[in-house]
Coordinates of C-alpha atoms and ligand atoms in Angstrom, one line a residue:
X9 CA -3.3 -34.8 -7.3
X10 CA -3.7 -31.2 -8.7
X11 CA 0.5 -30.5 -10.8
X12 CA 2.4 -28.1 -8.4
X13 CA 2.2 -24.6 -9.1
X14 CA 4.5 -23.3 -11.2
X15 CA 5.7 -19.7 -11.2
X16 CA 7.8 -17.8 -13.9
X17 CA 11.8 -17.7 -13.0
X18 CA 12.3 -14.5 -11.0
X19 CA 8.8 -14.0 -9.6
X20 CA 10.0 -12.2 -6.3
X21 CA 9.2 -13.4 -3.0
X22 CA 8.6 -10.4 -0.4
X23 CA 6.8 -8.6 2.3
X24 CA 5.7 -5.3 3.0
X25 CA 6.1 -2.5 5.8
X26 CA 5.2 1.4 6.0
X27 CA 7.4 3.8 7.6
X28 CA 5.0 5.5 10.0
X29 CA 3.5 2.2 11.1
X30 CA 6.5 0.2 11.8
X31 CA 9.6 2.7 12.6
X32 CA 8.3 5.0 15.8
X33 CA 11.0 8.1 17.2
X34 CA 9.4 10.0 13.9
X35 CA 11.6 12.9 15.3
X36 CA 14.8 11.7 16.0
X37 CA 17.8 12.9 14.2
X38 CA 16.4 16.2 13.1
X39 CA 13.3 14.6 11.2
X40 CA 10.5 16.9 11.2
X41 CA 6.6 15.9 11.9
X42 CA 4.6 14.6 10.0
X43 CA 0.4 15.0 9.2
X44 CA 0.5 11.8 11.1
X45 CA 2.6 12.7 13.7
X46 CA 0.3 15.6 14.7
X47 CA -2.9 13.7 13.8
X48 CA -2.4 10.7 16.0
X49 CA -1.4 13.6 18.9
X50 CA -5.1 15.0 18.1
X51 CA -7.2 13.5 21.1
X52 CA -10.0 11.4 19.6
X53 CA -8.1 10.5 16.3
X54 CA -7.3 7.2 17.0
X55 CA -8.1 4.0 18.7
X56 CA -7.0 4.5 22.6
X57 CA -4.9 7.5 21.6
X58 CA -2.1 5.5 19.9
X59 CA 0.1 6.9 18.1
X60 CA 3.5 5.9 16.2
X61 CA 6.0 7.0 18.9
X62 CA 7.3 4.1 19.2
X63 CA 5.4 1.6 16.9
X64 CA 7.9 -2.0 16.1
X65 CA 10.6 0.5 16.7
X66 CA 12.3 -0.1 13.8
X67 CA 14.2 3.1 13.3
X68 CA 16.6 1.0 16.4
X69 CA 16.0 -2.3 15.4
X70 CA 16.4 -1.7 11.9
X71 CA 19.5 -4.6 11.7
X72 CA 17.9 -7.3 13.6
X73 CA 14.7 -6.8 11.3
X74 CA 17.1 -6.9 8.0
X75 CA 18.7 -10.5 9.7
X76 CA 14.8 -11.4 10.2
X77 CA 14.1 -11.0 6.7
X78 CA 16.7 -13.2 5.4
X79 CA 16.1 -16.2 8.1
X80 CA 12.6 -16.5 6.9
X81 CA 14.4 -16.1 3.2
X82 CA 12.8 -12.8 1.7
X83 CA 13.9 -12.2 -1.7
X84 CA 12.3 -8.5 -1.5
X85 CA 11.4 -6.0 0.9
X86 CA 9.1 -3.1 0.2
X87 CA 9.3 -0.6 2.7
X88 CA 8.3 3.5 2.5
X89 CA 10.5 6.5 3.2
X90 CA 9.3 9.1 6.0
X91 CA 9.4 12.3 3.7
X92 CA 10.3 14.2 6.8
X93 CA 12.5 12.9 7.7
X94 CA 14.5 13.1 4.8
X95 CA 13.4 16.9 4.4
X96 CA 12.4 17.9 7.4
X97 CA 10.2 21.0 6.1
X98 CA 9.6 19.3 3.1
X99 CA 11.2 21.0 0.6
X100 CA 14.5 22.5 0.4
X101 CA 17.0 21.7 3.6
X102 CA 18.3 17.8 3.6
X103 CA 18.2 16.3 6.6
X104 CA 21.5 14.4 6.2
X105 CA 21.2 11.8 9.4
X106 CA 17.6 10.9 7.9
X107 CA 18.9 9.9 4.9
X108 CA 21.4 8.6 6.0
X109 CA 19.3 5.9 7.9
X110 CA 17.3 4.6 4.3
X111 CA 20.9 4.1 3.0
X112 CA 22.5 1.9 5.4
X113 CA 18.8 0.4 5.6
X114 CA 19.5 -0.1 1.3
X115 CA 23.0 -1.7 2.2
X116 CA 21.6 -3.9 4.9
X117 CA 19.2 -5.6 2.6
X118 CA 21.3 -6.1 -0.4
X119 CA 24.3 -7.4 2.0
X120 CA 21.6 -10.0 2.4
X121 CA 20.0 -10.6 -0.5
X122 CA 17.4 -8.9 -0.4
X123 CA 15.7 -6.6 -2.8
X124 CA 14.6 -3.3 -2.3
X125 CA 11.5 -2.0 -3.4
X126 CA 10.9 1.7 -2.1
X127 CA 8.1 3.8 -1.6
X128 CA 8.2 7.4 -2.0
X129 CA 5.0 8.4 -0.5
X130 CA 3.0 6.5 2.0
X131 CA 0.6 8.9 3.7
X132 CA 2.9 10.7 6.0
X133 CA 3.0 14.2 4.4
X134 CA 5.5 16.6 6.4
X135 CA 3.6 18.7 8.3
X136 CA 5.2 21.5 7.0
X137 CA 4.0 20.8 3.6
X138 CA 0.5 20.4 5.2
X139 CA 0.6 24.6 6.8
X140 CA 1.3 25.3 2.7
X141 CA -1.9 23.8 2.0
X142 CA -1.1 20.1 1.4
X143 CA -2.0 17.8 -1.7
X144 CA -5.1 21.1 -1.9
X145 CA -2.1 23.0 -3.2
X146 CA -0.4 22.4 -7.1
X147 CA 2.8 23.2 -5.6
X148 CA 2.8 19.9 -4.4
X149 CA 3.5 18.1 -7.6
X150 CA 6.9 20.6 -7.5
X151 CA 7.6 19.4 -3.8
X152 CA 6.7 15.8 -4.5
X153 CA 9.2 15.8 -7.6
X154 CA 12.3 17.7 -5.3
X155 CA 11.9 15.3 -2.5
X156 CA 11.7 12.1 -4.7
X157 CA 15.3 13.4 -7.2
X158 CA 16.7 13.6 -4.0
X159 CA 15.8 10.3 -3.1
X160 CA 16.5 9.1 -7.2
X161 CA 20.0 11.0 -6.9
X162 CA 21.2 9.4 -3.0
X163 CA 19.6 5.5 -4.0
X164 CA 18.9 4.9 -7.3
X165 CA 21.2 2.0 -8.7
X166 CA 21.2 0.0 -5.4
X167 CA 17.1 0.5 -5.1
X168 CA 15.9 -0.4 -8.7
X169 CA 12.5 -0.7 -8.1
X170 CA 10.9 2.4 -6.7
X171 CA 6.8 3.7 -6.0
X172 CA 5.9 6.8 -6.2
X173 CA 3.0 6.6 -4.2
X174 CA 0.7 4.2 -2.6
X175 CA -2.9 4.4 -2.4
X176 CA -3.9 7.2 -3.5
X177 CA -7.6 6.4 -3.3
X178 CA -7.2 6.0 0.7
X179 CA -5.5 8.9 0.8
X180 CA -8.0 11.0 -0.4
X181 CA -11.0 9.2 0.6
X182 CA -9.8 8.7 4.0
X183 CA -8.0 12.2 4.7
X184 CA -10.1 14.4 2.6
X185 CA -13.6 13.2 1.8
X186 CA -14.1 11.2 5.1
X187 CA -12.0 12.7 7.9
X188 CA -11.0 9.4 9.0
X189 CA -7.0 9.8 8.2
X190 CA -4.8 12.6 8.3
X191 CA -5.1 15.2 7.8
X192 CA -8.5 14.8 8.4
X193 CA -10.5 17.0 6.2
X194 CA -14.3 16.0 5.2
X195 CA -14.9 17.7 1.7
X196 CA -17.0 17.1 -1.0
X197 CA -15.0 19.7 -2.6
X198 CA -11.2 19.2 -1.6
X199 CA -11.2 15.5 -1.8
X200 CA -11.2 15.6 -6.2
X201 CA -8.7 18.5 -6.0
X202 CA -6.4 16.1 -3.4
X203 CA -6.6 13.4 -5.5
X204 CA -5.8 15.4 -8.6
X205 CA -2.7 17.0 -7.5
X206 CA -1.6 13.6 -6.0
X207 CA -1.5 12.0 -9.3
X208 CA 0.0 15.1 -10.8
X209 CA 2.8 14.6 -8.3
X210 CA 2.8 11.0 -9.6
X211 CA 3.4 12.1 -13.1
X212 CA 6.1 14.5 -12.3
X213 CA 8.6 12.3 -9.7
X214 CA 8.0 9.7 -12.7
X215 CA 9.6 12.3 -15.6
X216 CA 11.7 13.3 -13.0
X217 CA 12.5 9.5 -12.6
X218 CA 13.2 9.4 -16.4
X219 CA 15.6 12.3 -16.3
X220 CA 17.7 10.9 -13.2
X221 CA 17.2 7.2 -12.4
X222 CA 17.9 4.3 -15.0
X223 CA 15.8 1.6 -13.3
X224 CA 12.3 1.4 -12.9
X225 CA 8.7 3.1 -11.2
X226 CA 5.5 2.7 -11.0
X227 CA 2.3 3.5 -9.3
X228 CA 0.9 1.3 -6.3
X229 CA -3.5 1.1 -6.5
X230 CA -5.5 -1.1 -3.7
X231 CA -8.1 -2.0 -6.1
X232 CA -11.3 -4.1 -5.5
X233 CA -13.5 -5.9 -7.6
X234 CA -16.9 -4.5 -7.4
X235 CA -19.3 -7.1 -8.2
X236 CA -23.7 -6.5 -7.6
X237 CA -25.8 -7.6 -4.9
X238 CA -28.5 -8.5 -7.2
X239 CA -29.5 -7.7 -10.7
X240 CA -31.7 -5.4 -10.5
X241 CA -30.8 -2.1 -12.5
X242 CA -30.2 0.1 -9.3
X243 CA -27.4 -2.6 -8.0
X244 CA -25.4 -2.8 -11.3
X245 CA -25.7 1.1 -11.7
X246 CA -24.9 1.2 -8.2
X247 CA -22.1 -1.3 -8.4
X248 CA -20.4 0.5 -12.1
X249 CA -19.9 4.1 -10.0
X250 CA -18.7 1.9 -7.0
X251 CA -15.9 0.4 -9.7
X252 CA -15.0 3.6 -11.2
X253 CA -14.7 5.7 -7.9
X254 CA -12.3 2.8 -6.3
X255 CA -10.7 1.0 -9.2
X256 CA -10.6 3.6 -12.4
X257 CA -10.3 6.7 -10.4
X258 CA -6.4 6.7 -10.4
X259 CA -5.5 4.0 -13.3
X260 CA -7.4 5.9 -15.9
X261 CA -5.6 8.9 -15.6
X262 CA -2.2 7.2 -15.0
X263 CA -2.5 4.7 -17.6
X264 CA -4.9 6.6 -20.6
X265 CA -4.9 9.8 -19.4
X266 CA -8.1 10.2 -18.4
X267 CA -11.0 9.9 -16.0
X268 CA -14.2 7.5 -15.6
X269 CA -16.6 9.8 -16.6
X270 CA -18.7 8.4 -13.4
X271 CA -16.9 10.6 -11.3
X272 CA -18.6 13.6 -12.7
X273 CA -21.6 12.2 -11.1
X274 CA -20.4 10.9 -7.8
X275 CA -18.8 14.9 -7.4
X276 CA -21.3 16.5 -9.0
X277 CA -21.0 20.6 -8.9
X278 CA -17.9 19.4 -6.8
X279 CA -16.3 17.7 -9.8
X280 CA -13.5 20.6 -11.2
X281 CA -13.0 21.1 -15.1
X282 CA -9.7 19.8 -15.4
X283 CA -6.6 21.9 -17.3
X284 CA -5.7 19.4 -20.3
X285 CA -2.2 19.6 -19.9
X286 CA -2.4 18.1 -16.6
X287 CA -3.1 14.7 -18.2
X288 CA -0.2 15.2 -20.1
X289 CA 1.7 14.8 -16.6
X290 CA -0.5 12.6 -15.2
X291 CA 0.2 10.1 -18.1
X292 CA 3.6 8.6 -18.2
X293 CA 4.9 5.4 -19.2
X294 CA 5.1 2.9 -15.8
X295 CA 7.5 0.2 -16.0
X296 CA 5.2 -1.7 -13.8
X297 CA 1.8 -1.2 -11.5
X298 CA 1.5 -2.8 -8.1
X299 CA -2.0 -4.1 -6.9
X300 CA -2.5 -4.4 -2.9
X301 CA -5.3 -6.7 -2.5
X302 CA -7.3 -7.5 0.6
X303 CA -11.3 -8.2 -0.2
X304 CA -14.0 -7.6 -2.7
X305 CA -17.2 -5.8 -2.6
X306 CA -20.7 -7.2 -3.4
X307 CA -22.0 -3.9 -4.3
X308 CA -25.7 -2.2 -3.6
X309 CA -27.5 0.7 -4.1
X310 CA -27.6 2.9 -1.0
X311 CA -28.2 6.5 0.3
X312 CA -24.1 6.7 1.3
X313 CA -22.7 10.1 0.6
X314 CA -21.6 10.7 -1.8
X315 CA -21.5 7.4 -3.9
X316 CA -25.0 6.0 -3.1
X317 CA -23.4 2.4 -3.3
X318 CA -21.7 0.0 -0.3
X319 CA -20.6 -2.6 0.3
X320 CA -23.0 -5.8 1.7
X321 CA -21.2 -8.0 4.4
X322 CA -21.0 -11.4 3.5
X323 CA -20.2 -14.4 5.5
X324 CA -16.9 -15.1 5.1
X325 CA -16.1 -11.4 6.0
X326 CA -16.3 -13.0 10.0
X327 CA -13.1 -14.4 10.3
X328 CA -11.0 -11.5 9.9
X329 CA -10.7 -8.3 12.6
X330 CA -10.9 -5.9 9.6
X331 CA -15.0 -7.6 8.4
X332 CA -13.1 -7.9 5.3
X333 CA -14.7 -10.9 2.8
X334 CA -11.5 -13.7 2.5
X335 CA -12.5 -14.2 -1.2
X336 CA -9.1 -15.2 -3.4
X337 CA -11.0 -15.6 -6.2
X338 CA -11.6 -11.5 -6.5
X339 CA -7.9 -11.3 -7.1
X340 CA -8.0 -13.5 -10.1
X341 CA -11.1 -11.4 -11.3
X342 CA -8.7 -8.3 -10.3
X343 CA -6.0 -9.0 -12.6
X344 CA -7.4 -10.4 -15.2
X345 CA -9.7 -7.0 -15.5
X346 CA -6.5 -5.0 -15.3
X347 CA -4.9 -7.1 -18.5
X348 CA -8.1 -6.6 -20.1
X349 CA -8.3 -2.7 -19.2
X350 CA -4.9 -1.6 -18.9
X351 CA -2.6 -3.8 -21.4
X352 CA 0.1 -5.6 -21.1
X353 CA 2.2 -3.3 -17.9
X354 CA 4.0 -5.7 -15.5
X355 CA 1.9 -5.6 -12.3
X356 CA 3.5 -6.7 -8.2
X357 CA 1.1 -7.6 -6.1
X358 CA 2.6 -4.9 -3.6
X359 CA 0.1 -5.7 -0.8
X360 CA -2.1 -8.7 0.1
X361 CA -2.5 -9.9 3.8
X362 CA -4.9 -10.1 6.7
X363 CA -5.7 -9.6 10.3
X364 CA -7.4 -12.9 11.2
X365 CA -7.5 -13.9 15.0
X366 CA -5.2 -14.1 15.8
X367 CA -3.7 -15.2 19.5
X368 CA -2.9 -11.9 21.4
X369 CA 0.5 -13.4 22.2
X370 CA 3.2 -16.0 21.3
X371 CA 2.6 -18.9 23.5
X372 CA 6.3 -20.8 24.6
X373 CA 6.1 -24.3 23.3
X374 CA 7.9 -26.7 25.1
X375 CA 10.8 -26.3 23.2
X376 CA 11.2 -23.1 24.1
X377 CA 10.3 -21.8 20.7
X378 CA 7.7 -18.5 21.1
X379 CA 4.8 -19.9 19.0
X380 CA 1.4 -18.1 17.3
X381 CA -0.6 -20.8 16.0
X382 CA -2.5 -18.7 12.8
X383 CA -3.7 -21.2 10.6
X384 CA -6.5 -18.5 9.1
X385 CA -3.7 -16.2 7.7
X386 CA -2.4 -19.2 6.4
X387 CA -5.0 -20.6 5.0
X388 CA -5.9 -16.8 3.5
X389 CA -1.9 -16.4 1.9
X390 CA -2.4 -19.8 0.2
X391 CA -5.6 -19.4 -1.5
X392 CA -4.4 -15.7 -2.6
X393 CA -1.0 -16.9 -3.9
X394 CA -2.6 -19.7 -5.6
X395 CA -5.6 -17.0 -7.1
X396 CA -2.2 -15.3 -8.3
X397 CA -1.0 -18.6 -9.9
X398 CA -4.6 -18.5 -11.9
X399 CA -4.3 -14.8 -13.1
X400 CA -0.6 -15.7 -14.5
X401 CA -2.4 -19.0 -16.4
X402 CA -4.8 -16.9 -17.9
X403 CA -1.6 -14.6 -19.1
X404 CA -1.8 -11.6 -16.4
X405 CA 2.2 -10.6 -16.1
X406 CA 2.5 -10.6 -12.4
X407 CA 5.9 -10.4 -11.6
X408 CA 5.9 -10.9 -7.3
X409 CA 4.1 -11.1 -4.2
X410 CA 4.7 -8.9 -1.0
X411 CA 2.7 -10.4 1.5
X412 CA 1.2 -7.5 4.2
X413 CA 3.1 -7.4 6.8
X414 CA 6.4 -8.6 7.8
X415 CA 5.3 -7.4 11.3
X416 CA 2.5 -6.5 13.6
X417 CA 2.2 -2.9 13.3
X418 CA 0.0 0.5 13.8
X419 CA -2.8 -0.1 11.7
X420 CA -3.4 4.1 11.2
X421 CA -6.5 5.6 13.0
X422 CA -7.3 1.7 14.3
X423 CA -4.2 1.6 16.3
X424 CA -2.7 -1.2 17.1
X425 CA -5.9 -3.6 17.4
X426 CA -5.1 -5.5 14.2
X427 CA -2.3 -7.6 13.7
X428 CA -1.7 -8.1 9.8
X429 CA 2.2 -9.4 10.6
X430 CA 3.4 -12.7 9.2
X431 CA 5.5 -11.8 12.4
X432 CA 4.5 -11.4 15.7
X433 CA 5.3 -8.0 17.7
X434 CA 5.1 -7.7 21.4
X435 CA 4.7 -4.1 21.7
X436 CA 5.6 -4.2 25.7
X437 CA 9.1 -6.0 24.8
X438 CA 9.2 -5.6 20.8
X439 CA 9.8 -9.7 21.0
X440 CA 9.4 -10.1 17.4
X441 CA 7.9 -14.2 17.1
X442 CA 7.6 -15.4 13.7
X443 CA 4.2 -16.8 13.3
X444 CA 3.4 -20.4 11.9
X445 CA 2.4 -18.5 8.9
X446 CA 5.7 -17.1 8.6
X447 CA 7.4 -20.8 8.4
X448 CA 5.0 -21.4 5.7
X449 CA 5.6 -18.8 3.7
X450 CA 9.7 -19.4 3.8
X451 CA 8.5 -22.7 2.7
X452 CA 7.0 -21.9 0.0
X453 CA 9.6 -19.3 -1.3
X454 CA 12.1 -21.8 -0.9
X455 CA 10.2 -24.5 -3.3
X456 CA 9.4 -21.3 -5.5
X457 CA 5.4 -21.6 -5.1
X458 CA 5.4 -25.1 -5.6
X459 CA 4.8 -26.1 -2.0
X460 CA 1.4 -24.2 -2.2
Ligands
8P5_145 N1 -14.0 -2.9 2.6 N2 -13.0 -2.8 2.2 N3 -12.0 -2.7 1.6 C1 -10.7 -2.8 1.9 C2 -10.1 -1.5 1.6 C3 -8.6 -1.6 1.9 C4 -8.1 -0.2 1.9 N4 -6.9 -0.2 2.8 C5 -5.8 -0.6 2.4 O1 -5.6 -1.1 1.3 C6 -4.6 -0.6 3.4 C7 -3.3 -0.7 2.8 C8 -2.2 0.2 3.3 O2 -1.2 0.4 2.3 C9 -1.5 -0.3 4.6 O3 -0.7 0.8 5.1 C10 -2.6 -0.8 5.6 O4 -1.9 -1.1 6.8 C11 -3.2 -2.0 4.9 C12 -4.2 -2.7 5.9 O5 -5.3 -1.9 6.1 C13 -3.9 -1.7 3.7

């Protein structure tokens, strides 16, 4: 009988949520629209037209979600903050009743124990901001820092973790390079100057962090390992840009203040020269780093634009809606890469999750009880907790897990066809059904991992 797994006293049990994708009435109470607001309202955007109207409704249901948490025993809750709705033009007039809402949100959680762990920016740029030229323009650092002290100066103290943005390699390879978020741009050219600016904004709500808030920030990175298809010399060159386009492009330059020169040659005449100073910015000292992790990627050579290298599809990829690989063990790789790269910073596991398939709806059992049987997301969280367990053996300082989601919810330009909730959401009724998985997981934050 393998010993129990042992985690370190105050690894923090949690899940995750995104503003746009769980709270719908995006303009209620004077909250302005958002590049996601207007994107999902551009026909042919997303999957059936859906949009985040409504979504889990949580901007109503807010309370009953908070009581959720803490039956299923949630020690943390990381959740984002609609920018517009805070700052409705995104910069300059505070919307009070917006704000208002993430505070008694704040005081619901810790009236029940629960942590906060709040994300600035998760891909819902005010519109407004987006007319003004977006994350093209370097204003936006300067709007990113006003709209985050205002958040620093209203929360800090009962929030004491806080993001200041996540993802930035889907934001700019799915909005700007792509198309296939908002805002929906497809630019060889715009998608490096996006991506720059965005972790200039990163650096500057961090020293604005340092001059207002006495707590602590960090940056949140989906990062894959990249590993070859074969070993011939086109695969591992192949596989190397595929690494440093995904997994360097925004931890070099946050953490040494630099970038992979690879990019250079994925961007080619596209790739800017880049003022010094801004690394300067760019570089400041994180109290932490949160990974979300879903798959890996068994890297080849291929004629993709621009990074002629993708991803092959591998067997396991078939049980999940997303074709994403269940393969724990490239979270171990993951981390133990990141200790090797990056030193010693404290690093969250901010995402990790998946849409298996599941039942469309709860069944009743005989008791009564609504029931969704989802023994794959199960068998997924365990493996992935336990690939955590490994990394922190071989001395990775992971300090908690937010598992992806708490709830069903609108899965961006896919809609709402994939259900990544440890809780079920009946979107006709907003019936919210914790899943079998969700009884597991209390389970194993009440015996503190050991119940793996
Ligand atoms: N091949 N492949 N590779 C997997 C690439 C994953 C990139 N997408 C994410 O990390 C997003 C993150 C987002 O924060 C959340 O808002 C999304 O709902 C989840 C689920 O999609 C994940």
């Amino acid at each position: 009988m393998s010993q129990a797994p042992v985690f370190p006293d105050g690894f923090l049990w949690g899940a995750a949520t995104a503003a746009h994708q769980i709270e719908g009435s995006p303009l209620a109470d004077g909250a302005g629209p958002s590049i996601w607001t207007r994107f999902a309202h551009t026909p042919g955007m997303t999957l059936n037209g859906d949009t985040g109207d409504v979504a889990c409704d949580h901007y109503r249901r807010w309370k009953d979600d908070v009581k959720l948490m803490r039956d299923l025993g949630l020690q943390a809750y990381r959740f984002s903050v609609a920018w517009a709705r805070v700052l409705p033009e995104g910069t300059g007039r505070i919307n009070q009743a917006g704000l208002d809402f993430y505070s008694r949100l704040v005081d619901e959680l810790l009236a029940n124990g629960i942590e906060p762990l709040l994300t600035l920016y998760h891909w819902d740029l005010p519109a407004a901001l987006d007319d003004r030229g977006g994350w093209l323009n370097r204003d936006s650092a300067d709007w990113f820092a006003e709209y985050a002290s205002v958040m620093y100066k209203a929360l800090d103290g009962r929030v004491k973790k806080w993001v200041t943005l996540n993802e930035p390699w889907v934001i700019t390879d799915g909005g700007y390079l792509h198309g296939a978020l908002a805002p929906g741009h497809r630019s060889l050219f715009e998608a490096p100057i996006a991506s720059h600016n965005l972790m200039r904004a990163h650096g500057a709500a961090v020293r604005a962090y340092r001059e207002i808030g006495a707590h602590e920030i960090g940056l949140v990175v989906n990062i894959e390992p990249k590993y070859a298809a074969s070993d011939s010399e086109a695969d591992r060159v192949a596989t190397r840009r595929a690494h440093a386009y995904m997994n360097e492009q925004y931890l070099h330059p946050a953490l040494l203040g630099r970038y992979p020169e690879e990019l250079e040659d994925v961007f080619g005449a596209a790739w800017p020269e880049w003022p010094k100073q801004d690394f300067e910015l760019i570089r400041q000292k994180l109290d932490f780093v949160g990974i979300n992790y879903y798959t890996r990627g068994v890297t080849e050579a291929n004629d993709s634009y621009p990074l002629k290298a993708g991803s092959v599809r591998q067997p396991l990829a078939t049980y999940s809606e997303t074709g994403w690989e269940f393969y724990p063990k490239g979270l171990t790789d993951l981390l133990v890469w990141f200790k090797q790269t990056y030193g010693d910073t404290p690093v969250y596991i901010t995402e990790n999750g998946a849409a298996m398939y599941d039942p469309p709806a709860a069944e009743v059992d005989a008791d009564g009880r609504g029931r969704v049987r989802d023994p794959l997301r199960t068998a997924y969280l365990r493996q992935h907790i336990g690939a955590i367990h490994d990394a922190i053996q071989a001395g990775v300082d992971v300090r908690g897990y937010m598992l992806w989601s708490l709830l069903d919810n609108l899965e961006w330009s896919l809609g709402y066809s994939k259900r990544f909730g440890m809780v079920h959401v009946n979107y006709a009724t907003q019936q919210r059904t914790p899943k079998d998985s969700a009884h597991w997981y209390s389970g194993v934050i009440r015996s503190h991992g050991r119940s793996l």
